[in-house]
Short mmCIF file of N, CA and C in Angstrom, two decimals:
data_model
loop_
_atom_site.label_atom_id
_atom_site.label_comp_id
_atom_site.label_asym_id
_atom_site.label_seq_id
_atom_site.Cartn_x
_atom_site.Cartn_y
_atom_site.Cartn_z
N GLY A 1 8.30 6.57 -38.79
CA GLY A 1 9.00 5.53 -38.46
C GLY A 1 8.18 4.37 -38.11
N ASP A 2 9.07 3.58 -37.45
CA ASP A 2 8.32 2.51 -36.57
C ASP A 2 8.11 2.88 -35.26
N ALA A 3 7.17 3.72 -34.92
CA ALA A 3 6.73 4.14 -33.72
C ALA A 3 5.26 4.19 -33.80
N THR A 4 4.63 4.02 -32.37
CA THR A 4 3.10 4.18 -32.24
C THR A 4 2.72 5.16 -31.29
N ASP A 5 1.79 5.97 -31.42
CA ASP A 5 1.44 6.88 -30.33
C ASP A 5 0.06 6.08 -29.79
N PHE A 6 0.16 5.78 -28.54
CA PHE A 6 -0.95 4.95 -27.84
C PHE A 6 -1.90 5.73 -27.28
N ASP A 7 -1.68 7.24 -27.16
CA ASP A 7 -2.62 8.16 -26.45
C ASP A 7 -3.55 8.61 -27.55
N PRO A 8 -4.77 8.25 -27.52
CA PRO A 8 -5.87 8.90 -28.67
C PRO A 8 -6.40 10.13 -28.35
N GLY A 9 -6.04 10.96 -27.24
CA GLY A 9 -6.36 12.01 -26.67
C GLY A 9 -5.37 13.12 -27.17
N ASP A 10 -5.00 14.28 -26.63
CA ASP A 10 -4.19 15.32 -26.92
C ASP A 10 -3.03 15.28 -26.58
N GLY A 11 -2.66 13.96 -25.69
CA GLY A 11 -1.27 13.89 -25.15
C GLY A 11 -0.45 12.88 -26.21
N VAL A 12 0.67 12.70 -25.95
CA VAL A 12 1.41 11.73 -26.84
C VAL A 12 2.10 10.99 -26.06
N ALA A 13 1.97 9.60 -26.35
CA ALA A 13 2.66 8.53 -25.64
C ALA A 13 3.04 7.29 -26.85
N THR A 14 4.40 7.77 -27.20
CA THR A 14 4.93 7.00 -28.42
C THR A 14 5.75 6.11 -28.07
N LEU A 15 5.83 4.91 -28.57
CA LEU A 15 6.61 3.72 -28.36
C LEU A 15 7.31 3.21 -29.53
N PRO A 16 8.58 3.10 -29.60
CA PRO A 16 9.25 2.60 -30.85
C PRO A 16 9.11 1.04 -30.98
N ALA A 17 9.01 0.36 -32.20
CA ALA A 17 9.38 -1.13 -32.31
C ALA A 17 10.64 -1.26 -32.03
N SER A 18 11.09 -2.45 -31.31
CA SER A 18 12.48 -2.92 -31.16
C SER A 18 12.57 -4.36 -31.43
N GLY A 19 13.74 -4.87 -31.39
CA GLY A 19 14.07 -6.16 -31.74
C GLY A 19 13.89 -6.78 -33.23
N ASP A 20 14.16 -7.98 -33.36
CA ASP A 20 13.69 -8.52 -34.63
C ASP A 20 12.74 -9.41 -34.39
N CYS A 21 11.83 -9.63 -35.32
CA CYS A 21 10.67 -10.62 -35.11
C CYS A 21 11.02 -11.93 -35.49
N PHE A 22 12.20 -11.88 -36.45
CA PHE A 22 12.71 -13.31 -37.01
C PHE A 22 14.16 -13.17 -37.12
N PRO A 23 14.75 -14.34 -36.69
CA PRO A 23 16.30 -14.46 -36.64
C PRO A 23 16.92 -13.95 -38.01
N GLY A 24 17.94 -13.18 -38.04
CA GLY A 24 18.45 -12.61 -39.01
C GLY A 24 17.56 -11.69 -40.00
N GLY A 25 16.54 -11.41 -39.35
CA GLY A 25 15.62 -10.27 -40.13
C GLY A 25 15.68 -8.86 -39.67
N ASP A 26 15.12 -8.07 -40.45
CA ASP A 26 15.23 -6.61 -40.34
C ASP A 26 13.91 -6.09 -39.98
N SER A 27 13.04 -6.79 -39.43
CA SER A 27 11.76 -6.32 -38.96
C SER A 27 11.40 -6.09 -37.78
N PRO A 28 11.65 -4.62 -37.15
CA PRO A 28 11.29 -4.37 -35.83
C PRO A 28 10.06 -4.71 -35.25
N CYS A 29 9.94 -5.39 -34.19
CA CYS A 29 8.69 -5.31 -33.65
C CYS A 29 8.67 -5.78 -32.14
N SER A 30 7.64 -5.28 -31.50
CA SER A 30 7.50 -5.24 -30.11
C SER A 30 6.08 -5.60 -29.47
N ALA A 31 5.82 -6.21 -28.64
CA ALA A 31 4.55 -6.31 -28.05
C ALA A 31 4.37 -5.15 -27.17
N PHE A 32 3.30 -4.84 -26.83
CA PHE A 32 2.86 -3.72 -25.79
C PHE A 32 1.93 -3.96 -24.81
N LEU A 33 1.72 -3.48 -23.82
CA LEU A 33 0.59 -3.61 -22.97
C LEU A 33 0.26 -1.99 -22.59
N ALA A 34 -0.96 -1.72 -22.72
CA ALA A 34 -1.66 -0.39 -22.66
C ALA A 34 -2.81 -0.50 -21.97
N ALA A 35 -3.02 0.59 -20.86
CA ALA A 35 -4.24 0.53 -20.06
C ALA A 35 -4.88 2.00 -20.37
N TYR A 36 -6.31 1.78 -20.48
CA TYR A 36 -7.18 2.76 -20.51
C TYR A 36 -8.32 2.93 -19.60
N ASP A 37 -8.80 3.96 -19.24
CA ASP A 37 -9.79 4.13 -18.13
C ASP A 37 -11.22 3.60 -18.79
N ALA A 38 -11.69 2.52 -18.07
CA ALA A 38 -12.94 1.74 -18.61
C ALA A 38 -14.07 2.67 -18.82
N ALA A 39 -14.38 3.85 -17.92
CA ALA A 39 -15.35 4.55 -18.06
C ALA A 39 -15.13 5.79 -19.07
N SER A 40 -14.27 6.22 -19.32
CA SER A 40 -13.71 7.56 -20.10
C SER A 40 -12.86 7.40 -21.25
N SER A 41 -12.25 6.05 -21.45
CA SER A 41 -11.42 5.49 -22.58
C SER A 41 -10.19 6.36 -22.50
N ASP A 42 -9.94 7.30 -21.31
CA ASP A 42 -8.65 7.89 -21.42
C ASP A 42 -7.27 7.17 -21.19
N PHE A 43 -6.33 7.68 -21.91
CA PHE A 43 -5.03 6.73 -21.91
C PHE A 43 -4.62 7.02 -20.42
N LEU A 44 -4.14 5.87 -19.86
CA LEU A 44 -3.41 5.74 -18.56
C LEU A 44 -2.06 5.56 -18.66
N TRP A 45 -1.57 4.43 -19.41
CA TRP A 45 -0.13 4.19 -19.31
C TRP A 45 0.31 2.99 -20.57
N VAL A 46 1.44 2.97 -21.06
CA VAL A 46 1.94 1.85 -21.90
C VAL A 46 3.18 1.54 -21.45
N ARG A 47 3.37 0.03 -21.74
CA ARG A 47 4.74 -0.21 -21.63
C ARG A 47 5.12 -1.18 -22.61
N SER A 48 6.28 -1.34 -23.12
CA SER A 48 6.81 -1.97 -24.34
C SER A 48 7.33 -3.41 -23.67
N ILE A 49 7.09 -4.51 -24.40
CA ILE A 49 7.50 -5.89 -24.11
C ILE A 49 8.20 -6.15 -25.15
N PRO A 50 9.74 -6.11 -25.29
CA PRO A 50 10.52 -6.51 -26.51
C PRO A 50 10.00 -7.98 -26.96
N ALA A 51 9.88 -8.18 -28.07
CA ALA A 51 9.75 -9.47 -28.63
C ALA A 51 10.82 -10.50 -28.70
N GLY A 52 11.88 -10.04 -28.88
CA GLY A 52 13.22 -10.86 -28.95
C GLY A 52 13.13 -11.71 -30.17
N ALA A 53 14.10 -12.85 -30.37
CA ALA A 53 14.27 -13.35 -31.45
C ALA A 53 13.30 -14.59 -31.19
N LEU A 54 12.04 -14.57 -32.15
CA LEU A 54 11.14 -15.66 -32.07
C LEU A 54 10.34 -15.66 -30.83
N GLY A 55 10.48 -14.47 -30.05
CA GLY A 55 9.57 -14.35 -28.80
C GLY A 55 8.21 -13.65 -29.24
N SER A 56 7.20 -14.08 -28.36
CA SER A 56 5.92 -13.48 -28.50
C SER A 56 5.21 -13.60 -27.24
N VAL A 57 4.33 -12.48 -27.00
CA VAL A 57 3.39 -12.40 -25.87
C VAL A 57 2.57 -13.74 -26.16
N ARG A 58 2.27 -14.42 -25.23
CA ARG A 58 1.18 -15.64 -25.13
C ARG A 58 0.10 -15.50 -24.77
N ASP A 59 0.01 -14.57 -23.70
CA ASP A 59 -1.36 -14.45 -23.13
C ASP A 59 -1.26 -13.00 -22.24
N VAL A 60 -2.42 -12.40 -21.73
CA VAL A 60 -2.31 -11.47 -20.85
C VAL A 60 -3.50 -11.91 -19.89
N ASN A 61 -2.96 -11.64 -18.56
CA ASN A 61 -4.16 -12.02 -17.55
C ASN A 61 -4.08 -11.09 -16.35
N LEU A 62 -5.36 -10.93 -15.76
CA LEU A 62 -5.54 -10.04 -14.67
C LEU A 62 -5.64 -10.75 -13.54
N ALA A 63 -4.77 -10.61 -12.37
CA ALA A 63 -5.02 -11.40 -11.37
C ALA A 63 -5.61 -10.67 -10.33
N THR A 64 -6.33 -11.25 -9.33
CA THR A 64 -7.17 -10.72 -8.59
C THR A 64 -6.62 -9.68 -7.48
N ASP A 65 -5.28 -9.81 -7.35
CA ASP A 65 -4.60 -8.82 -6.68
C ASP A 65 -4.16 -7.47 -7.37
N GLY A 66 -4.68 -7.50 -8.62
CA GLY A 66 -4.25 -6.35 -9.39
C GLY A 66 -3.05 -6.29 -10.25
N GLU A 67 -2.50 -7.51 -10.34
CA GLU A 67 -1.22 -7.48 -11.12
C GLU A 67 -1.61 -8.22 -12.63
N ILE A 68 -1.06 -7.54 -13.60
CA ILE A 68 -1.25 -8.11 -14.89
C ILE A 68 -0.19 -8.95 -15.27
N VAL A 69 -0.30 -10.19 -15.49
CA VAL A 69 0.63 -11.30 -15.83
C VAL A 69 0.64 -11.57 -17.24
N VAL A 70 2.05 -11.50 -18.06
CA VAL A 70 2.14 -11.68 -19.23
C VAL A 70 3.36 -12.69 -19.56
N PRO A 71 2.74 -13.89 -19.79
CA PRO A 71 4.01 -14.82 -20.38
C PRO A 71 4.29 -14.71 -21.63
N THR A 72 5.44 -15.07 -22.03
CA THR A 72 6.11 -14.91 -23.46
C THR A 72 6.44 -16.44 -23.89
N ALA A 73 6.00 -16.63 -25.12
CA ALA A 73 6.37 -17.96 -25.76
C ALA A 73 7.96 -18.03 -26.15
N PHE A 74 8.42 -19.09 -26.16
CA PHE A 74 9.78 -19.45 -26.82
C PHE A 74 10.93 -18.61 -26.06
N VAL A 75 10.68 -17.41 -25.55
CA VAL A 75 11.73 -16.78 -24.74
C VAL A 75 11.36 -16.90 -23.11
N SER A 76 10.35 -17.81 -22.86
CA SER A 76 10.15 -18.42 -21.42
C SER A 76 10.26 -17.37 -20.34
N GLU A 77 9.88 -15.90 -20.69
CA GLU A 77 9.73 -15.23 -19.55
C GLU A 77 8.50 -14.77 -18.86
N VAL A 78 8.26 -14.72 -17.93
CA VAL A 78 6.87 -14.26 -17.02
C VAL A 78 7.28 -12.87 -16.64
N VAL A 79 6.25 -11.80 -16.86
CA VAL A 79 6.42 -10.53 -16.28
C VAL A 79 5.06 -10.06 -15.84
N ALA A 80 5.13 -9.48 -14.48
CA ALA A 80 3.86 -9.07 -13.93
C ALA A 80 4.12 -7.60 -13.69
N PHE A 81 3.00 -6.74 -14.20
CA PHE A 81 2.82 -5.54 -13.98
C PHE A 81 1.87 -5.29 -12.95
N ASP A 82 2.12 -3.84 -12.49
CA ASP A 82 0.98 -3.61 -11.33
C ASP A 82 -0.08 -2.81 -12.48
N ALA A 83 -1.33 -3.15 -12.31
CA ALA A 83 -2.26 -2.82 -13.15
C ALA A 83 -2.56 -1.12 -12.95
N ALA A 84 -2.33 -0.74 -11.83
CA ALA A 84 -2.81 0.74 -11.69
C ALA A 84 -1.67 1.59 -12.42
N THR A 85 -0.34 1.20 -12.12
CA THR A 85 0.63 1.95 -12.55
C THR A 85 1.52 1.54 -13.94
N GLY A 86 1.37 0.43 -14.29
CA GLY A 86 2.08 -0.24 -15.17
C GLY A 86 3.61 -0.56 -14.92
N ASP A 87 3.96 -0.52 -13.72
CA ASP A 87 5.20 -0.58 -13.27
C ASP A 87 5.22 -2.08 -13.22
N GLU A 88 6.67 -2.58 -13.43
CA GLU A 88 7.11 -3.85 -13.52
C GLU A 88 6.98 -4.41 -11.97
N ALA A 89 6.18 -5.33 -11.53
CA ALA A 89 6.17 -5.88 -10.22
C ALA A 89 7.30 -6.77 -10.09
N TRP A 90 7.41 -7.94 -10.95
CA TRP A 90 8.20 -8.93 -10.69
C TRP A 90 8.52 -9.68 -12.19
N ALA A 91 9.37 -10.37 -12.46
CA ALA A 91 9.68 -11.20 -13.57
C ALA A 91 10.63 -12.22 -13.43
N PHE A 92 10.60 -13.29 -14.15
CA PHE A 92 11.42 -14.50 -14.08
C PHE A 92 11.34 -15.25 -15.44
N ASP A 93 12.44 -16.01 -15.52
CA ASP A 93 12.57 -16.70 -16.96
C ASP A 93 12.98 -18.15 -16.33
N ILE A 94 12.29 -19.34 -17.06
CA ILE A 94 12.52 -20.27 -16.45
C ILE A 94 12.98 -21.44 -17.47
N GLY A 95 13.22 -21.00 -18.67
CA GLY A 95 14.06 -21.97 -19.60
C GLY A 95 12.90 -22.89 -20.37
N ALA A 96 11.76 -22.52 -20.41
CA ALA A 96 10.77 -23.75 -20.77
C ALA A 96 9.91 -22.83 -21.74
N SER A 97 9.22 -23.55 -22.70
CA SER A 97 8.35 -22.81 -23.46
C SER A 97 7.10 -22.58 -22.97
N LEU A 98 6.48 -21.54 -22.66
CA LEU A 98 5.27 -21.26 -21.96
C LEU A 98 4.06 -21.38 -22.98
N ARG A 99 2.97 -22.03 -22.48
CA ARG A 99 1.70 -22.26 -23.62
C ARG A 99 0.50 -21.65 -22.87
N ASP A 100 0.37 -21.57 -21.57
CA ASP A 100 -0.90 -21.15 -20.85
C ASP A 100 -0.44 -20.75 -19.56
N VAL A 101 -1.37 -19.83 -19.09
CA VAL A 101 -1.21 -19.42 -17.75
C VAL A 101 -2.80 -19.09 -17.18
N GLY A 102 -2.69 -19.49 -15.81
CA GLY A 102 -3.91 -19.36 -15.14
C GLY A 102 -3.81 -19.05 -13.57
N PHE A 103 -4.83 -18.65 -13.06
CA PHE A 103 -4.67 -18.23 -11.59
C PHE A 103 -5.89 -19.20 -10.79
N ASP A 104 -5.47 -19.61 -9.65
CA ASP A 104 -6.24 -20.62 -8.81
C ASP A 104 -5.76 -20.34 -7.27
N GLY A 105 -6.60 -19.79 -6.72
CA GLY A 105 -6.53 -19.74 -5.44
C GLY A 105 -5.03 -18.91 -4.84
N GLY A 106 -5.01 -17.75 -5.52
CA GLY A 106 -3.70 -16.95 -5.12
C GLY A 106 -2.61 -17.53 -5.79
N ARG A 107 -2.50 -18.64 -6.62
CA ARG A 107 -1.39 -19.27 -7.28
C ARG A 107 -1.56 -18.87 -8.77
N LEU A 108 -0.24 -18.47 -9.31
CA LEU A 108 -0.17 -18.62 -10.76
C LEU A 108 0.27 -19.92 -11.40
N LEU A 109 -0.50 -20.43 -12.30
CA LEU A 109 -0.21 -21.65 -13.00
C LEU A 109 0.36 -21.60 -14.22
N LEU A 110 1.45 -22.26 -14.64
CA LEU A 110 1.98 -22.15 -15.91
C LEU A 110 2.26 -23.46 -16.54
N ALA A 111 1.89 -23.62 -17.84
CA ALA A 111 1.73 -24.62 -18.50
C ALA A 111 2.70 -24.84 -19.79
N GLY A 112 3.18 -25.58 -20.03
CA GLY A 112 3.79 -25.72 -21.46
C GLY A 112 4.87 -27.07 -21.73
N MET A 113 5.97 -26.83 -22.38
CA MET A 113 6.76 -27.87 -22.82
C MET A 113 8.22 -27.50 -22.28
N PHE A 114 9.37 -28.26 -22.18
CA PHE A 114 10.67 -28.33 -21.97
C PHE A 114 11.54 -29.34 -22.65
N GLU A 115 12.60 -29.09 -22.99
CA GLU A 115 13.50 -30.01 -23.42
C GLU A 115 14.83 -30.12 -22.34
N GLY A 116 15.58 -31.17 -22.49
CA GLY A 116 16.79 -31.28 -21.52
C GLY A 116 16.38 -31.06 -20.11
N THR A 117 17.24 -30.46 -19.21
CA THR A 117 16.91 -30.25 -17.96
C THR A 117 16.72 -29.00 -17.65
N VAL A 118 15.64 -28.58 -16.89
CA VAL A 118 15.39 -27.03 -16.57
C VAL A 118 14.90 -27.06 -15.11
N ASP A 119 15.51 -25.88 -14.50
CA ASP A 119 15.18 -25.55 -13.01
C ASP A 119 13.93 -24.73 -13.07
N PHE A 120 12.85 -25.11 -12.67
CA PHE A 120 11.74 -24.20 -12.71
C PHE A 120 11.70 -23.44 -11.57
N ASP A 121 12.46 -23.27 -10.62
CA ASP A 121 12.44 -22.55 -9.57
C ASP A 121 13.44 -21.11 -9.76
N PRO A 122 12.72 -20.05 -10.18
CA PRO A 122 13.72 -18.90 -10.35
C PRO A 122 14.20 -18.37 -9.36
N GLY A 123 14.24 -18.70 -8.31
CA GLY A 123 14.91 -18.23 -6.87
C GLY A 123 16.23 -18.94 -6.53
N ALA A 124 16.46 -18.76 -5.27
CA ALA A 124 17.76 -19.60 -4.95
C ALA A 124 17.77 -21.12 -4.98
N GLY A 125 16.19 -21.39 -5.01
CA GLY A 125 16.32 -23.14 -4.59
C GLY A 125 16.38 -23.72 -5.89
N VAL A 126 16.35 -25.09 -5.99
CA VAL A 126 16.40 -25.76 -7.02
C VAL A 126 15.33 -26.78 -7.25
N ALA A 127 14.71 -26.69 -8.47
CA ALA A 127 13.45 -27.65 -8.91
C ALA A 127 13.71 -27.96 -10.16
N GLN A 128 14.90 -29.16 -10.47
CA GLN A 128 15.01 -29.42 -11.88
C GLN A 128 14.19 -30.57 -12.23
N ARG A 129 13.85 -30.42 -13.44
CA ARG A 129 12.91 -31.68 -14.21
C ARG A 129 13.90 -32.04 -15.66
N ALA A 130 14.04 -33.04 -15.81
CA ALA A 130 14.77 -33.45 -17.06
C ALA A 130 13.77 -34.24 -17.89
N ALA A 131 13.61 -33.77 -18.97
CA ALA A 131 12.95 -34.44 -20.33
C ALA A 131 13.21 -35.91 -20.30
N GLN A 132 12.32 -36.81 -20.17
CA GLN A 132 12.55 -38.27 -20.24
C GLN A 132 12.30 -39.00 -21.36
N GLY A 133 11.07 -38.88 -22.17
CA GLY A 133 10.47 -39.73 -22.98
C GLY A 133 10.99 -39.48 -24.42
N GLY A 134 10.43 -38.43 -24.84
CA GLY A 134 10.75 -37.84 -26.25
C GLY A 134 11.63 -36.85 -26.19
N THR A 135 11.39 -36.05 -27.43
CA THR A 135 12.34 -34.65 -27.51
C THR A 135 11.73 -33.63 -26.50
N ARG A 136 10.46 -33.70 -26.20
CA ARG A 136 10.07 -32.79 -25.26
C ARG A 136 9.14 -33.30 -24.30
N ASP A 137 9.15 -32.90 -23.07
CA ASP A 137 7.97 -33.28 -21.95
C ASP A 137 7.20 -31.99 -21.55
N GLY A 138 6.09 -32.16 -21.17
CA GLY A 138 5.09 -31.15 -20.86
C GLY A 138 5.25 -30.85 -19.27
N PHE A 139 4.94 -29.92 -18.69
CA PHE A 139 4.78 -29.32 -17.45
C PHE A 139 3.77 -28.59 -17.08
N LEU A 140 3.50 -28.66 -15.85
CA LEU A 140 2.74 -27.70 -14.98
C LEU A 140 3.32 -27.21 -13.79
N ALA A 141 3.43 -25.92 -13.56
CA ALA A 141 4.16 -25.25 -12.44
C ALA A 141 3.26 -24.32 -11.81
N ALA A 142 3.58 -24.22 -10.51
CA ALA A 142 2.77 -23.19 -9.74
C ALA A 142 3.58 -22.29 -8.99
N TYR A 143 3.16 -20.89 -9.01
CA TYR A 143 4.04 -19.99 -8.31
C TYR A 143 3.07 -19.13 -7.59
N GLU A 144 3.53 -18.30 -6.40
CA GLU A 144 2.80 -17.35 -5.65
C GLU A 144 2.46 -16.19 -6.77
N ALA A 145 0.93 -15.90 -6.75
CA ALA A 145 0.71 -14.86 -7.86
C ALA A 145 1.18 -13.52 -7.38
N GLY A 146 1.23 -13.13 -6.30
CA GLY A 146 1.70 -11.72 -5.80
C GLY A 146 3.34 -11.59 -6.07
N THR A 147 3.93 -12.64 -6.00
CA THR A 147 5.49 -12.41 -5.85
C THR A 147 6.33 -13.19 -7.17
N GLY A 148 5.83 -14.22 -7.69
CA GLY A 148 6.39 -15.29 -8.63
C GLY A 148 7.14 -16.31 -7.86
N GLY A 149 7.05 -16.37 -6.54
CA GLY A 149 7.71 -17.18 -5.73
C GLY A 149 7.39 -18.68 -6.13
N PHE A 150 8.26 -19.59 -6.28
CA PHE A 150 8.22 -20.90 -6.57
C PHE A 150 7.24 -21.72 -5.68
N LEU A 151 6.45 -22.65 -6.11
CA LEU A 151 5.62 -23.49 -5.07
C LEU A 151 5.99 -24.94 -5.48
N TRP A 152 5.55 -25.15 -6.61
CA TRP A 152 5.98 -26.75 -7.12
C TRP A 152 5.71 -26.84 -8.71
N VAL A 153 6.34 -28.01 -9.17
CA VAL A 153 6.23 -28.48 -10.67
C VAL A 153 5.99 -29.90 -10.80
N ASP A 154 5.08 -30.17 -11.80
CA ASP A 154 5.01 -31.61 -12.22
C ASP A 154 5.24 -31.76 -13.86
N ALA A 155 6.10 -32.73 -14.11
CA ALA A 155 6.46 -32.84 -15.52
C ALA A 155 5.46 -34.12 -15.90
N VAL A 156 5.03 -34.19 -17.24
CA VAL A 156 4.28 -34.82 -18.12
C VAL A 156 5.25 -35.41 -19.00
N GLU A 157 5.78 -36.80 -18.81
CA GLU A 157 6.32 -37.57 -19.65
C GLU A 157 5.69 -38.07 -20.85
N MET A 158 6.34 -37.95 -22.28
CA MET A 158 5.90 -38.41 -23.55
C MET A 158 6.79 -39.35 -24.02
N THR A 159 6.53 -40.58 -24.04
CA THR A 159 7.44 -41.39 -24.73
C THR A 159 7.17 -41.53 -26.28
N GLY A 160 8.52 -41.56 -26.95
CA GLY A 160 8.73 -41.42 -28.27
C GLY A 160 8.04 -40.31 -29.06
N GLY A 161 7.72 -39.27 -28.51
CA GLY A 161 7.37 -37.94 -29.12
C GLY A 161 7.46 -36.73 -28.36
N SER A 162 6.56 -35.82 -28.23
CA SER A 162 6.67 -34.45 -27.53
C SER A 162 5.37 -34.45 -26.75
N ALA A 163 5.35 -33.81 -25.54
CA ALA A 163 4.15 -33.50 -24.94
C ALA A 163 4.21 -31.87 -24.80
N ASP A 164 3.00 -31.32 -24.67
CA ASP A 164 2.82 -30.01 -24.61
C ASP A 164 1.20 -29.88 -23.85
N LEU A 165 1.49 -28.94 -22.73
CA LEU A 165 0.18 -28.65 -22.06
C LEU A 165 -0.21 -27.40 -22.46
N TRP A 166 -1.60 -27.15 -22.76
CA TRP A 166 -2.45 -26.02 -22.87
C TRP A 166 -3.70 -26.27 -22.32
N GLY A 167 -4.44 -24.96 -22.34
CA GLY A 167 -5.74 -24.82 -21.86
C GLY A 167 -5.96 -24.93 -20.34
N LEU A 168 -5.45 -24.22 -19.57
CA LEU A 168 -5.64 -24.28 -18.14
C LEU A 168 -7.02 -23.60 -17.92
N GLY A 169 -7.85 -24.32 -17.24
CA GLY A 169 -9.01 -23.79 -16.79
C GLY A 169 -9.36 -23.50 -15.38
N ALA A 170 -8.30 -22.79 -14.93
CA ALA A 170 -8.15 -22.49 -13.35
C ALA A 170 -9.26 -21.45 -13.14
N ALA A 171 -9.72 -21.42 -12.01
CA ALA A 171 -10.94 -20.59 -11.45
C ALA A 171 -9.97 -19.39 -10.75
N ASP A 172 -10.61 -18.20 -10.61
CA ASP A 172 -10.25 -17.03 -9.98
C ASP A 172 -10.50 -15.91 -10.89
#
């Protein structure tokens, strides 16, 4: 069927594909995150990340605190996993299209584009920005790397078109 065994050894670690890759389609697909021992190549764990309608994993990043951060495009979700166990550490959805992720001094930086009005604070606070110039504006937002807590957001207005931010060159 549509399942994959991620354990190359004697064990079995099977995950099925789920969700549709395309709206109205019948092609199940999922992204996955798997960990293997660097020295022995032994299987450690695997987690499924459902792709959803038009969703895709945009990037995979290892933070200095041992978290693996996975932003998804189109569905605007960020999920952090504990690198040792594969357990979900935290997650949030900001309602904007994510393009890039980076780390800088304990901060998680997200860049991308948004339409309409978006609240970039996934917590109880409000940090709304409204697209001004064109159909889409760009953004750069910062969150605490260990918790996903909101720090700040800046919008980049594009007059008469669309702005989209890519290519974070953050250190860490």
